[in-house]
C-alpha cells in the first residue's frame, strides 16, 4: 500500500462499504476474496462475547430496545458499526422539540467536536487522536470484581482530576480541557461528562478518513470518585501481561488487537520524548490498516516509533494472526473496522450498570469518510523516510504539509 495516498481499490471498496456490508457482502463485490474473507471471519469468532453490567443479570423479557441492541453487539449477533443512520432535521437546541428528543442536543455537540478534530488536509488532528485515547483511559480503569462506580466509563478522568494527577494520562491535558469547555456549554441541556468523553472518542474515530462509525449510546452515570489505578496497559508490557489485563476487562486477545489498531493515527509524545510527534505508522491521521503491516515489518519506514508492547503482541503466537489478517490490505481494512467497532462499544460500556436504560444516538455522528486522497503525498513519504522534520506540527494539526 502506498504511504501517502490510498490505492484505488481501497478507495473504491471503502466508499462502497455501506452497500457491501448491508447487502451481498464483500466476496460478491470482489470475486476471488471469498477464501481470505472466510479465514478473517473465523478469526472474528475469537472476539469478546461476555455480557456487561446490568445485562449480565436482566432476563431477556425485561430488556429495552437499547438493552437488546447492546446485548446483540456484545455477543456478536449485531454490528457495532453503523455507516448510514443520520439526523434528517435538527430543531433549535433551545426548542421544546429538541428537549423531547434525547439525541437532539448530541447532534450539536458531535458537529462541534468534528469541526475541532479535522485539519486542512482532511486528516484527523491531535484533538481527535487524544479523544480516542481519552475514551480508552476513562473506560479502561474497570476490571472484573470492581463494584459499581469502581472505575470504567464514568467521566472520572475529568471529574476526579485524573487527567492531570496521573502520569498515565500525560498528553491528555488539552483534550480534557476541551471536554470541560463542551460540558460547560452544554450541561444545561443535560449533557454529562461520561457521555461526552465517549462521544469525543467515537467522533474522533470517524473524523479520521476511513475511521469506522461506532454505535453510540447515552445515559452513563457521572462519577467524581477516583477510579482504581494500575489497570491501564503499559507501552512496555509483555504479551502475557497485556492479554491477562484485557481478559479481566472481558476483552479477548483478538479484541485487544482490534482496539490496538487505533495506533494507526498516533503521533507519540511521551514513549520516546526525543522523537515527540513521530507516528506509529506512515499515514498518521488516516485510519488505515498500515499500522498492523508496519508493526510486523522489519523494513518499516525509519520514522515510525513502535511501542515494545505492540511489537510483543505482533510476535506472540496468540495475537500475531490478527496482525497479519487485519494488515491484509482491503480485506483486513473492512474486517478490522467491524471488529474495532464491536470491541469499542464494549469498551465504552465497561463499568456501566444502567445499560438497559440508555438511549442509542448513533444517528448524530458525522458521516463516514470512505475515501481519502492525500494532497501532500510526496512530503508525507519524505517524512516517513526520516526526512522533513518540520512536517511533525502540520501532521499533528491534520494540516497540509507546507512547502519549505
Coordinates of N, CA and C in Angstrom, one line a residue, residues 56-288:
X56 N -25.9 -8.5 32.4 CA -25.5 -9.9 32.9 C -26.6 -10.6 33.7
X57 N -27.5 -9.8 34.3 CA -28.5 -10.4 35.2 C -29.9 -10.2 34.8
X58 N -30.1 -9.2 33.9 CA -31.5 -9.0 33.4 C -32.0 -10.1 32.5
X59 N -33.2 -10.6 32.7 CA -33.8 -11.6 31.8 C -34.1 -10.9 30.5
X60 N -34.1 -11.7 29.4 CA -34.4 -11.1 28.1 C -35.7 -10.4 28.0
X61 N -36.7 -10.9 28.8 CA -38.1 -10.3 28.7 C -38.1 -8.8 29.3
X62 N -37.1 -8.5 30.1 CA -37.0 -7.2 30.7 C -36.1 -6.2 29.9
X63 N -35.6 -6.6 28.8 CA -34.7 -5.8 28.1 C -35.4 -4.8 27.2
X64 N -34.9 -3.5 27.2 CA -35.5 -2.5 26.4 C -34.8 -2.7 25.0
X65 N -35.2 -1.8 24.1 CA -34.7 -1.8 22.7 C -33.1 -1.6 22.8
X66 N -32.7 -0.7 23.7 CA -31.3 -0.5 23.8 C -30.6 -1.7 24.4
X67 N -31.2 -2.3 25.5 CA -30.6 -3.4 26.1 C -30.4 -4.6 25.1
X68 N -31.4 -4.8 24.3 CA -31.3 -5.9 23.3 C -30.3 -5.6 22.2
X69 N -30.2 -4.3 21.8 CA -29.2 -3.9 20.8 C -27.8 -4.1 21.3
X70 N -27.5 -3.6 22.6 CA -26.2 -3.8 23.1 C -25.9 -5.3 23.4
X71 N -26.9 -6.0 23.9 CA -26.6 -7.4 24.1 C -26.2 -8.1 22.8
X72 N -26.9 -7.8 21.7 CA -26.5 -8.4 20.4 C -25.2 -8.0 19.9
X73 N -24.8 -6.7 20.1 CA -23.5 -6.3 19.7 C -22.4 -7.0 20.6
X74 N -22.6 -7.1 21.8 CA -21.6 -7.7 22.7 C -21.4 -9.2 22.4
X75 N -22.5 -9.8 22.0 CA -22.4 -11.3 21.8 C -22.1 -11.6 20.3
X76 N -21.9 -10.6 19.5 CA -21.6 -10.8 18.1 C -22.7 -11.1 17.1
X77 N -24.0 -10.9 17.6 CA -25.1 -11.1 16.8 C -25.5 -9.9 16.0
X78 N -24.9 -8.7 16.3 CA -25.2 -7.5 15.6 C -24.0 -6.7 15.4
X79 N -23.9 -5.8 14.5 CA -22.8 -5.0 14.2 C -22.6 -3.9 15.2
X80 N -21.4 -3.5 15.6 CA -21.1 -2.3 16.4 C -20.9 -1.2 15.5
X81 N -21.0 -1.4 14.2 CA -20.7 -0.4 13.1 C -22.0 0.1 12.5
X82 N -22.2 1.3 12.3 CA -23.3 1.9 11.6 C -22.8 3.0 10.7
X83 N -22.9 2.8 9.4 CA -22.3 3.8 8.5 C -23.3 4.7 7.8
X84 N -24.6 4.5 8.2 CA -25.6 5.3 7.4 C -26.6 6.1 8.1
X85 N -27.0 5.7 9.4 CA -28.1 6.5 10.0 C -27.7 7.9 10.2
X86 N -28.7 8.8 10.0 CA -28.5 10.2 10.1 C -29.7 10.9 10.7
X87 N -29.4 12.1 11.3 CA -30.5 13.0 11.8 C -30.9 13.8 10.5
X88 N -32.2 13.7 10.2 CA -32.7 14.4 9.0 C -32.9 15.9 9.2
X89 N -33.3 16.3 10.4 CA -33.5 17.7 10.7 C -33.2 17.9 12.2
X90 N -32.5 19.0 12.4 CA -32.2 19.3 13.8 C -32.9 20.6 14.3
X91 N -33.9 20.5 15.2 CA -34.5 21.7 15.7 C -33.6 22.5 16.5
X92 N -33.9 23.8 16.7 CA -33.1 24.6 17.6 C -32.9 24.0 18.9
X93 N -31.6 24.1 19.5 CA -31.3 23.4 20.7 C -32.1 23.9 21.9
X94 N -32.6 25.1 21.8 CA -33.4 25.7 22.9 C -34.9 25.4 22.8
X95 N -35.3 24.7 21.7 CA -36.7 24.4 21.5 C -37.2 23.2 22.3
X96 N -38.5 23.2 22.5 CA -39.2 22.1 23.2 C -39.1 20.8 22.4
X97 N -39.1 21.0 21.1 CA -38.9 19.8 20.2 C -37.6 19.1 20.4
X98 N -36.5 19.9 20.6 CA -35.2 19.3 20.8 C -35.2 18.7 22.2
X99 N -35.8 19.3 23.2 CA -35.7 18.8 24.5 C -36.4 17.4 24.6
X100 N -37.4 17.2 23.8 CA -38.2 15.9 23.8 C -37.4 14.8 23.2
X101 N -36.3 15.1 22.4 CA -35.5 14.1 21.7 C -34.2 14.0 22.5
X102 N -33.9 12.9 23.1 CA -32.7 12.7 23.9 C -31.4 12.9 23.1
X103 N -31.6 12.6 21.8 CA -30.4 12.7 20.9 C -30.1 14.0 20.3
X104 N -31.1 14.9 20.3 CA -31.1 16.2 19.6 C -29.9 17.0 20.0
X105 N -29.7 17.2 21.2 CA -28.6 18.1 21.7 C -27.2 17.5 21.3
X106 N -27.2 16.2 21.3 CA -25.9 15.5 21.0 C -25.5 15.7 19.6
X107 N -26.4 16.0 18.7 CA -26.0 16.4 17.3 C -25.2 17.7 17.3
X108 N -25.6 18.6 18.1 CA -24.9 19.9 18.1 C -23.5 19.7 18.7
X109 N -23.4 18.8 19.7 CA -22.1 18.5 20.3 C -21.2 17.8 19.3
X110 N -21.8 16.8 18.7 CA -21.0 16.0 17.7 C -20.4 16.8 16.6
X111 N -21.3 17.7 16.1 CA -20.8 18.6 15.0 C -19.7 19.5 15.4
X112 N -19.8 20.1 16.6 CA -18.8 20.9 17.2 C -17.5 20.2 17.4
X113 N -17.6 18.9 17.9 CA -16.4 18.1 18.1 C -15.7 17.8 16.7
X114 N -16.5 17.4 15.7 CA -15.9 17.1 14.4 C -15.1 18.3 13.9
X115 N -15.7 19.5 14.0 CA -15.0 20.7 13.4 C -13.7 20.9 14.1
X116 N -13.6 20.5 15.4 CA -12.3 20.7 16.1 C -11.3 19.7 15.8
X117 N -11.7 18.6 15.1 CA -10.8 17.4 15.0 C -10.3 17.1 13.6
X118 N -10.5 18.0 12.7 CA -10.0 17.8 11.3 C -9.3 19.0 10.8
X119 N -8.1 18.8 10.2 CA -7.3 19.9 9.7 C -7.5 20.1 8.2
X120 N -6.7 21.0 7.6 CA -6.9 21.4 6.3 C -6.6 20.3 5.2
X121 N -5.8 19.3 5.6 CA -5.5 18.2 4.7 C -6.6 17.2 4.7
X122 N -7.7 17.3 5.6 CA -8.7 16.3 5.7 C -8.3 15.2 6.6
X123 N -7.1 15.2 7.1 CA -6.7 14.2 8.1 C -7.2 14.7 9.5
X124 N -7.4 13.6 10.4 CA -7.8 14.0 11.8 C -6.6 14.5 12.5
X125 N -6.8 15.3 13.5 CA -5.7 16.0 14.2 C -5.5 15.5 15.6
X126 N -4.7 16.3 16.4 CA -4.3 15.8 17.7 C -5.5 15.8 18.7
X127 N -6.5 16.6 18.5 CA -7.7 16.5 19.3 C -8.4 15.2 19.1
X128 N -8.4 14.8 17.8 CA -9.1 13.5 17.5 C -8.4 12.3 18.1
X129 N -7.1 12.3 17.9 CA -6.3 11.1 18.4 C -6.3 11.1 20.0
X130 N -6.3 12.3 20.6 CA -6.3 12.4 22.0 C -7.7 12.0 22.6
X131 N -8.7 12.3 21.8 CA -10.1 12.0 22.3 C -10.3 10.5 22.3
X132 N -9.7 9.8 21.3 CA -9.8 8.3 21.2 C -9.1 7.8 22.4
X133 N -7.9 8.3 22.7 CA -7.1 7.8 23.9 C -7.8 8.1 25.2
X134 N -8.5 9.3 25.3 CA -9.2 9.7 26.5 C -10.3 8.7 26.7
X135 N -11.1 8.3 25.7 CA -12.1 7.3 25.9 C -11.6 6.0 26.4
X136 N -10.4 5.6 25.9 CA -9.8 4.4 26.4 C -9.4 4.5 27.9
X137 N -8.8 5.6 28.2 CA -8.3 5.8 29.6 C -9.3 6.0 30.6
X138 N -10.5 6.5 30.3 CA -11.6 6.6 31.2 C -12.2 5.2 31.4
X139 N -12.6 4.6 30.3 CA -13.3 3.3 30.4 C -12.4 2.2 30.9
X140 N -11.1 2.2 30.6 CA -10.2 1.1 30.8 C -9.8 1.0 32.3
X141 N -10.3 1.8 33.2 CA -9.9 1.7 34.6 C -10.9 0.8 35.3
X142 N -11.6 0.0 34.6 CA -12.5 -1.0 35.1 C -11.9 -2.4 34.9
X143 N -12.2 -3.3 35.9 CA -11.9 -4.7 35.7 C -12.9 -5.6 36.5
X144 N -13.0 -6.8 36.1 CA -13.9 -7.7 36.8 C -13.7 -7.7 38.3
X145 N -14.7 -7.7 39.1 CA -14.6 -7.6 40.5 C -14.8 -6.3 41.1
X146 N -14.7 -5.2 40.2 CA -15.0 -3.9 40.7 C -16.5 -3.7 41.0
X147 N -16.8 -3.1 42.1 CA -18.2 -2.8 42.4 C -18.7 -1.7 41.5
X148 N -20.0 -1.5 41.3 CA -20.5 -0.4 40.6 C -19.8 1.0 41.0
X149 N -19.5 1.8 40.0 CA -18.8 3.0 40.2 C -17.3 2.9 40.5
X150 N -16.8 1.6 40.4 CA -15.4 1.4 40.7 C -14.6 1.5 39.4
X151 N -14.6 2.6 38.8 CA -13.9 2.8 37.5 C -14.8 2.5 36.3
X152 N -14.2 2.7 35.2 CA -15.0 2.5 33.9 C -15.4 3.8 33.3
X153 N -16.3 3.7 32.4 CA -16.7 4.9 31.6 C -17.7 5.8 32.4
X154 N -17.1 6.5 33.4 CA -17.9 7.3 34.3 C -17.5 8.8 34.3
X155 N -16.6 9.2 33.5 CA -16.1 10.6 33.4 C -15.2 11.0 34.5
X156 N -14.7 10.0 35.4 CA -13.9 10.4 36.5 C -12.5 10.9 36.0
X157 N -12.1 10.5 34.8 CA -10.8 11.1 34.3 C -10.8 12.6 34.3
X158 N -12.0 13.2 34.1 CA -12.2 14.6 34.1 C -12.7 15.0 35.5
X159 N -13.7 14.4 36.0 CA -14.3 14.9 37.3 C -13.5 14.7 38.5
X160 N -12.6 13.7 38.5 CA -11.8 13.4 39.7 C -10.4 13.9 39.4
X161 N -10.2 14.7 38.3 CA -8.9 15.3 38.1 C -7.8 14.3 37.7
X162 N -8.2 13.1 37.3 CA -7.2 12.1 36.9 C -6.3 12.5 35.7
X163 N -6.9 13.3 34.9 CA -6.3 13.7 33.7 C -4.9 14.4 34.0
X164 N -4.9 15.2 35.1 CA -3.8 16.0 35.5 C -2.9 15.2 36.5
X165 N -3.5 14.4 37.4 CA -2.8 13.8 38.5 C -2.1 12.5 38.2
X166 N -2.4 11.9 37.1 CA -1.8 10.6 36.8 C -0.9 10.6 35.6
X167 N 0.3 10.1 35.8 CA 1.3 10.1 34.7 C 0.8 9.3 33.5
X168 N 0.0 8.3 33.7 CA -0.5 7.5 32.6 C -1.4 8.4 31.6
X169 N -1.8 9.5 32.1 CA -2.7 10.4 31.3 C -1.9 11.6 30.7
X170 N -0.6 11.5 30.7 CA 0.3 12.6 30.1 C -0.1 12.7 28.6
X171 N -0.3 13.9 28.2 CA -0.6 14.2 26.8 C -2.1 14.4 26.6
X172 N -2.9 14.2 27.7 CA -4.4 14.3 27.5 C -4.9 15.6 28.1
X173 N -4.0 16.5 28.6 CA -4.5 17.7 29.3 C -5.3 18.6 28.3
X174 N -4.8 18.7 27.1 CA -5.5 19.6 26.1 C -6.9 19.1 25.8
X175 N -7.1 17.8 25.6 CA -8.4 17.3 25.3 C -9.3 17.3 26.5
X176 N -8.7 17.1 27.7 CA -9.5 17.2 28.9 C -10.1 18.6 29.1
X177 N -9.3 19.6 28.8 CA -9.7 21.0 28.9 C -10.8 21.3 27.9
X178 N -10.7 20.7 26.7 CA -11.7 20.9 25.7 C -13.0 20.2 26.1
X179 N -13.0 19.0 26.6 CA -14.2 18.4 27.1 C -14.8 19.2 28.2
X180 N -14.0 19.8 29.1 CA -14.6 20.7 30.1 C -15.3 21.9 29.5
X181 N -14.7 22.4 28.4 CA -15.4 23.5 27.7 C -16.7 23.1 27.2
X182 N -16.7 21.9 26.5 CA -18.0 21.5 25.9 C -19.0 21.2 27.0
X183 N -18.6 20.7 28.2 CA -19.5 20.4 29.3 C -20.1 21.7 29.8
X184 N -19.3 22.7 30.0 CA -19.8 24.0 30.5 C -20.8 24.6 29.5
X185 N -20.6 24.3 28.3 CA -21.5 24.9 27.2 C -22.8 24.2 27.2
X186 N -22.8 22.8 27.4 CA -24.0 22.0 27.1 C -24.6 21.4 28.3
X187 N -24.0 21.5 29.5 CA -24.6 20.8 30.7 C -26.0 21.3 31.0
X188 N -26.4 22.5 30.7 CA -27.7 22.9 31.0 C -28.8 22.1 30.2
X189 N -28.3 21.4 29.1 CA -29.2 20.6 28.3 C -29.2 19.1 28.7
X190 N -28.5 18.9 29.9 CA -28.5 17.5 30.4 C -27.3 16.7 29.9
X191 N -26.3 17.3 29.3 CA -25.2 16.6 28.8 C -24.2 16.3 29.9
X192 N -23.9 15.0 30.1 CA -23.0 14.5 31.2 C -21.5 14.3 30.7
X193 N -20.6 14.3 31.6 CA -19.2 14.2 31.3 C -18.8 12.8 30.7
X194 N -19.4 11.8 31.4 CA -19.0 10.4 30.9 C -19.4 10.2 29.5
X195 N -20.6 10.6 29.1 CA -21.1 10.5 27.7 C -20.3 11.4 26.8
X196 N -19.9 12.6 27.3 CA -19.1 13.5 26.5 C -17.7 12.8 26.1
X197 N -17.1 12.2 27.1 CA -15.8 11.5 26.9 C -16.0 10.5 25.8
X198 N -17.0 9.6 25.9 CA -17.2 8.6 24.9 C -17.6 9.1 23.6
X199 N -18.4 10.1 23.5 CA -18.8 10.7 22.3 C -17.5 11.3 21.6
X200 N -16.7 11.9 22.3 CA -15.5 12.5 21.7 C -14.6 11.4 21.1
X201 N -14.6 10.2 21.8 CA -13.8 9.1 21.2 C -14.3 8.6 19.9
X202 N -15.7 8.4 19.8 CA -16.2 7.9 18.6 C -16.3 8.9 17.5
X203 N -16.4 10.2 17.8 CA -16.3 11.3 16.8 C -14.9 11.4 16.4
X204 N -13.9 11.3 17.3 CA -12.5 11.3 17.0 C -12.1 10.2 16.0
X205 N -12.8 9.0 16.1 CA -12.6 7.9 15.2 C -13.1 8.2 13.8
X206 N -14.4 8.5 13.7 CA -15.0 8.7 12.4 C -14.5 10.0 11.8
X207 N -14.0 10.9 12.5 CA -13.4 12.1 11.9 C -12.1 11.8 11.1
X208 N -11.5 10.7 11.4 CA -10.3 10.3 10.6 C -10.8 9.6 9.3
X209 N -10.2 9.9 8.2 CA -10.6 9.2 7.0 C -10.5 7.7 7.2
X210 N -11.5 7.0 6.7 CA -11.7 5.5 6.8 C -12.1 5.1 8.3
X211 N -12.1 6.0 9.2 CA -12.5 5.6 10.6 C -13.9 5.1 10.7
X212 N -14.1 3.9 11.4 CA -15.4 3.3 11.5 C -16.4 4.2 12.3
X213 N -17.6 4.1 12.0 CA -18.7 4.9 12.7 C -19.2 4.0 13.8
X214 N -18.7 4.1 15.0 CA -19.0 3.2 16.1 C -20.3 3.6 16.7
X215 N -21.2 2.7 16.9 CA -22.5 3.0 17.5 C -22.4 3.6 18.9
X216 N -23.2 4.6 19.2 CA -23.0 5.5 20.3 C -24.3 5.5 21.2
X217 N -24.1 5.3 22.5 CA -25.3 5.3 23.4 C -25.0 6.3 24.5
X218 N -26.1 7.0 25.0 CA -26.0 8.0 26.0 C -26.8 7.5 27.3
X219 N -26.4 8.1 28.4 CA -27.1 7.8 29.7 C -26.2 7.3 30.8
X220 N -24.8 7.3 30.5 CA -23.9 6.9 31.6 C -24.0 7.8 32.8
X221 N -23.7 7.2 34.0 CA -23.7 8.0 35.2 C -22.3 8.6 35.5
X222 N -22.3 9.8 35.7 CA -21.0 10.5 36.1 C -20.6 10.2 37.5
X223 N -19.2 10.1 37.7 CA -18.7 9.9 39.0 C -17.5 10.8 39.2
X224 N -17.4 11.4 40.4 CA -16.2 12.2 40.7 C -15.3 11.4 41.7
X225 N -15.6 10.1 41.9 CA -14.7 9.3 42.7 C -13.6 8.8 41.8
X226 N -12.4 8.9 42.3 CA -11.2 8.4 41.5 C -11.3 6.9 41.2
X227 N -11.0 6.6 40.0 CA -11.0 5.2 39.5 C -9.8 4.5 40.1
X228 N -9.9 3.2 40.2 CA -8.7 2.4 40.6 C -7.5 2.6 39.7
X229 N -6.3 2.6 40.2 CA -5.1 2.8 39.5 C -4.5 1.4 39.1
X230 N -3.6 1.5 38.1 CA -2.9 0.3 37.7 C -3.6 -0.6 36.7
X231 N -4.7 -0.2 36.1 CA -5.5 -1.0 35.2 C -5.4 -0.6 33.8
X232 N -4.5 0.3 33.5 CA -4.2 0.7 32.1 C -3.0 0.0 31.6
X233 N -2.9 -0.3 30.3 CA -1.7 -1.0 29.8 C -0.5 -0.2 29.7
X234 N 0.7 -0.8 29.9 CA 1.9 -0.1 29.8 C 2.4 -0.3 28.3
X235 N 3.0 0.7 27.7 CA 3.6 0.6 26.4 C 4.8 -0.3 26.3
X236 N 5.2 -0.8 27.5 CA 6.4 -1.7 27.5 C 6.1 -3.1 28.0
X237 N 4.8 -3.4 28.2 CA 4.4 -4.6 28.8 C 4.6 -5.8 27.8
X238 N 4.7 -7.0 28.4 CA 4.8 -8.2 27.5 C 3.4 -8.7 27.2
X239 N 3.4 -9.7 26.3 CA 2.1 -10.1 25.8 C 1.3 -10.8 26.9
X240 N 1.9 -11.6 27.7 CA 1.1 -12.2 28.8 C 0.4 -11.2 29.7
X241 N 1.1 -10.2 30.1 CA 0.6 -9.1 30.9 C -0.6 -8.4 30.2
X242 N -0.4 -8.1 29.0 CA -1.5 -7.4 28.2 C -2.7 -8.2 28.0
X243 N -2.5 -9.5 27.6 CA -3.7 -10.4 27.4 C -4.4 -10.6 28.6
X244 N -3.7 -10.8 29.7 CA -4.4 -11.0 31.0 C -5.1 -9.8 31.5
X245 N -4.5 -8.6 31.3 CA -5.1 -7.3 31.7 C -6.4 -7.1 31.0
X246 N -6.5 -7.4 29.7 CA -7.7 -7.1 29.0 C -8.7 -8.3 29.2
X247 N -8.2 -9.5 29.4 CA -9.2 -10.5 29.7 C -10.0 -10.2 31.0
X248 N -9.4 -9.5 31.9 CA -10.1 -9.1 33.1 C -11.0 -7.9 32.9
X249 N -11.0 -7.4 31.7 CA -12.0 -6.4 31.3 C -13.0 -7.0 30.3
X250 N -13.0 -8.3 30.2 CA -13.9 -9.0 29.3 C -13.5 -8.9 27.8
X251 N -12.3 -8.5 27.5 CA -11.8 -8.3 26.2 C -10.8 -9.3 25.8
X252 N -11.1 -10.1 24.8 CA -10.3 -11.2 24.3 C -9.0 -10.7 23.7
X253 N -8.1 -11.7 23.5 CA -6.8 -11.3 22.8 C -7.1 -10.7 21.4
X254 N -8.0 -11.3 20.7 CA -8.4 -10.8 19.4 C -9.0 -9.4 19.5
X255 N -9.8 -9.2 20.5 CA -10.4 -7.9 20.7 C -9.4 -6.9 21.0
X256 N -8.4 -7.2 21.8 CA -7.3 -6.3 22.2 C -6.6 -5.9 20.9
X257 N -6.3 -6.8 20.0 CA -5.6 -6.4 18.8 C -6.4 -5.4 17.9
X258 N -7.7 -5.7 17.8 CA -8.6 -4.8 17.1 C -8.6 -3.4 17.7
X259 N -8.6 -3.3 19.0 CA -8.6 -2.0 19.6 C -7.2 -1.3 19.5
X260 N -6.2 -2.1 19.5 CA -4.8 -1.6 19.4 C -4.6 -0.9 18.1
X261 N -5.4 -1.3 17.1 CA -5.3 -0.6 15.8 C -5.5 0.9 15.7
X262 N -6.0 1.4 16.8 CA -6.2 2.9 16.9 C -4.9 3.6 16.8
X263 N -3.8 2.9 17.1 CA -2.5 3.5 17.0 C -2.1 3.9 15.6
X264 N -3.0 3.5 14.6 CA -2.8 3.9 13.2 C -2.7 5.4 13.0
X265 N -3.4 6.2 13.9 CA -3.4 7.6 13.7 C -2.5 8.3 14.7
X266 N -1.8 7.5 15.5 CA -1.0 8.1 16.6 C 0.2 8.9 16.1
X267 N 0.6 9.9 16.9 CA 1.9 10.6 16.9 C 2.3 10.6 18.4
X268 N 3.2 9.7 18.8 CA 3.5 9.5 20.2 C 4.3 10.8 20.7
X269 N 4.1 11.0 21.9 CA 4.8 12.2 22.5 C 5.7 11.9 23.8
X270 N 5.3 10.8 24.5 CA 6.0 10.5 25.8 C 6.7 9.2 25.8
X271 N 6.4 8.3 24.9 CA 7.1 7.0 24.9 C 8.6 7.2 24.6
X272 N 8.9 8.0 23.6 CA 10.2 8.4 23.3 C 10.2 9.9 23.1
X273 N 10.5 10.6 24.2 CA 10.4 12.1 24.1 C 11.4 12.7 23.2
X274 N 12.5 12.1 22.9 CA 13.4 12.6 21.9 C 12.9 12.6 20.5
X275 N 11.8 11.8 20.3 CA 11.2 11.7 18.9 C 9.7 12.1 19.0
X276 N 9.4 13.1 19.8 CA 8.0 13.5 20.0 C 7.3 13.9 18.7
X277 N 6.1 13.4 18.5 CA 5.3 13.6 17.3 C 5.7 12.7 16.1
X278 N 6.5 11.7 16.4 CA 6.8 10.7 15.3 C 5.6 9.7 15.4
X279 N 5.2 9.2 14.3 CA 4.0 8.3 14.2 C 4.2 6.9 14.4
X280 N 3.2 6.1 14.5 CA 3.2 4.6 14.7 C 2.9 3.9 13.4
X281 N 2.5 4.6 12.4 CA 2.5 4.1 11.0 C 2.8 5.3 10.1
X282 N 2.9 5.0 8.8 CA 3.4 6.0 7.9 C 2.3 7.0 7.3
X283 N 1.1 6.8 7.8 CA 0.0 7.7 7.4 C -0.7 8.2 8.6
X284 N -0.1 8.9 9.5 CA -0.8 9.4 10.7 C -1.9 10.3 10.3
X285 N -3.0 10.2 11.0 CA -4.2 11.0 10.7 C -5.2 10.3 9.8
X286 N -4.8 9.1 9.3 CA -5.7 8.3 8.4 C -5.9 7.0 9.1
X287 N -7.2 6.5 9.2 CA -7.5 5.3 10.0 C -7.4 4.1 9.0
X288 N -6.2 3.9 8.5 CA -6.0 2.7 7.6 C -5.3 1.6 8.4

